[in-house]
PDB file of C-alpha atoms in Angstrom:
ATOM      1  CA  MET G 304      11.791   9.224  45.666  1.00  0.00           C
ATOM      2  CA  ILE G 305      13.235   6.433  42.905  1.00  0.00           C
ATOM      3  CA  GLY G 306      11.975   9.087  40.132  1.00  0.00           C
ATOM      4  CA  PHE G 307      13.198  12.110  41.119  1.00  0.00           C
ATOM      5  CA  TYR G 308      15.615  12.780  38.517  1.00  0.00           C
ATOM      6  CA  ARG G 309      12.792  11.413  36.378  1.00  0.00           C
ATOM      7  CA  PRO G 310      10.242  14.707  36.798  1.00  0.00           C
ATOM      8  CA  ASP G 311       7.818  13.732  34.006  1.00  0.00           C
ATOM      9  CA  GLY G 312       7.328  10.411  35.005  1.00  0.00           C
ATOM     10  CA  MET G 313       5.996  11.368  38.701  1.00  0.00           C
ATOM     11  CA  ILE G 314       4.157  14.028  37.637  1.00  0.00           C
ATOM     12  CA  VAL G 315       2.486  11.771  35.869  1.00  0.00           C
ATOM     13  CA  GLU G 316       1.951   8.843  37.945  1.00  0.00           C
ATOM     14  CA  VAL G 317       1.106  11.284  40.590  1.00  0.00           C
ATOM     15  CA  ALA G 318      -1.658  12.320  38.451  1.00  0.00           C
ATOM     16  CA  LEU G 319      -3.370   9.185  37.396  1.00  0.00           C
ATOM     17  CA  ARG G 320      -2.948   8.270  41.027  1.00  0.00           C
ATOM     18  CA  LEU G 321      -5.024  11.360  42.090  1.00  0.00           C
ATOM     19  CA  LEU G 322      -7.759  10.721  38.981  1.00  0.00           C
ATOM     20  CA  TYR G 323      -7.922   7.064  40.319  1.00  0.00           C
ATOM     21  CA  PHE G 324      -8.619   8.132  43.235  1.00  0.00           C
ATOM     22  CA  VAL G 325     -11.337  10.793  42.559  1.00  0.00           C
ATOM     23  CA  PHE G 326     -12.564   8.615  40.304  1.00  0.00           C
ATOM     24  CA  VAL G 327     -13.343   5.801  42.890  1.00  0.00           C
ATOM     25  CA  ARG G 328     -14.763   8.040  45.172  1.00  0.00           C
ATOM     26  CA  LEU G 329     -17.198   9.440  42.637  1.00  0.00           C
ATOM     27  CA  VAL G 330     -18.482   6.135  41.953  1.00  0.00           C
ATOM     28  CA  SER G 331     -18.364   4.820  45.777  1.00  0.00           C
ATOM     29  CA  TRP G 332     -20.480   8.159  46.402  1.00  0.00           C
ATOM     30  CA  LEU G 333     -22.688   7.702  43.170  1.00  0.00           C
ATOM     31  CA  VAL G 334     -24.084   4.370  44.304  1.00  0.00           C
ATOM     32  CA  LEU G 335     -24.019   5.499  47.843  1.00  0.00           C
ATOM     33  CA  LEU G 336     -26.473   8.282  46.192  1.00  0.00           C
ATOM     34  CA  GLY G 337     -28.937   5.357  44.317  1.00  0.00           C
ATOM     35  CA  ARG G 338     -28.764   3.355  47.525  1.00  0.00           C
ATOM     36  CA  SER G 339     -30.346   6.047  49.327  1.00  0.00           C
ATOM     37  CA  SER G 340     -32.800   7.421  46.557  1.00  0.00           C
ATOM     38  CA  ALA G 341     -34.403   4.014  45.536  1.00  0.00           C
ATOM     39  CA  ALA G 342     -34.902   3.355  49.564  1.00  0.00           C
TER      40      ALA G 342
END
């Protein structure tokens, strides 16, 4: 835990990673949904 003494930075990093993960999952899900509905 390198950023343990910097809780704010760690929280921001974790939040950004979670947002990125959710965004990628949503985009991939929408693309799959669009392909399935188009076909």
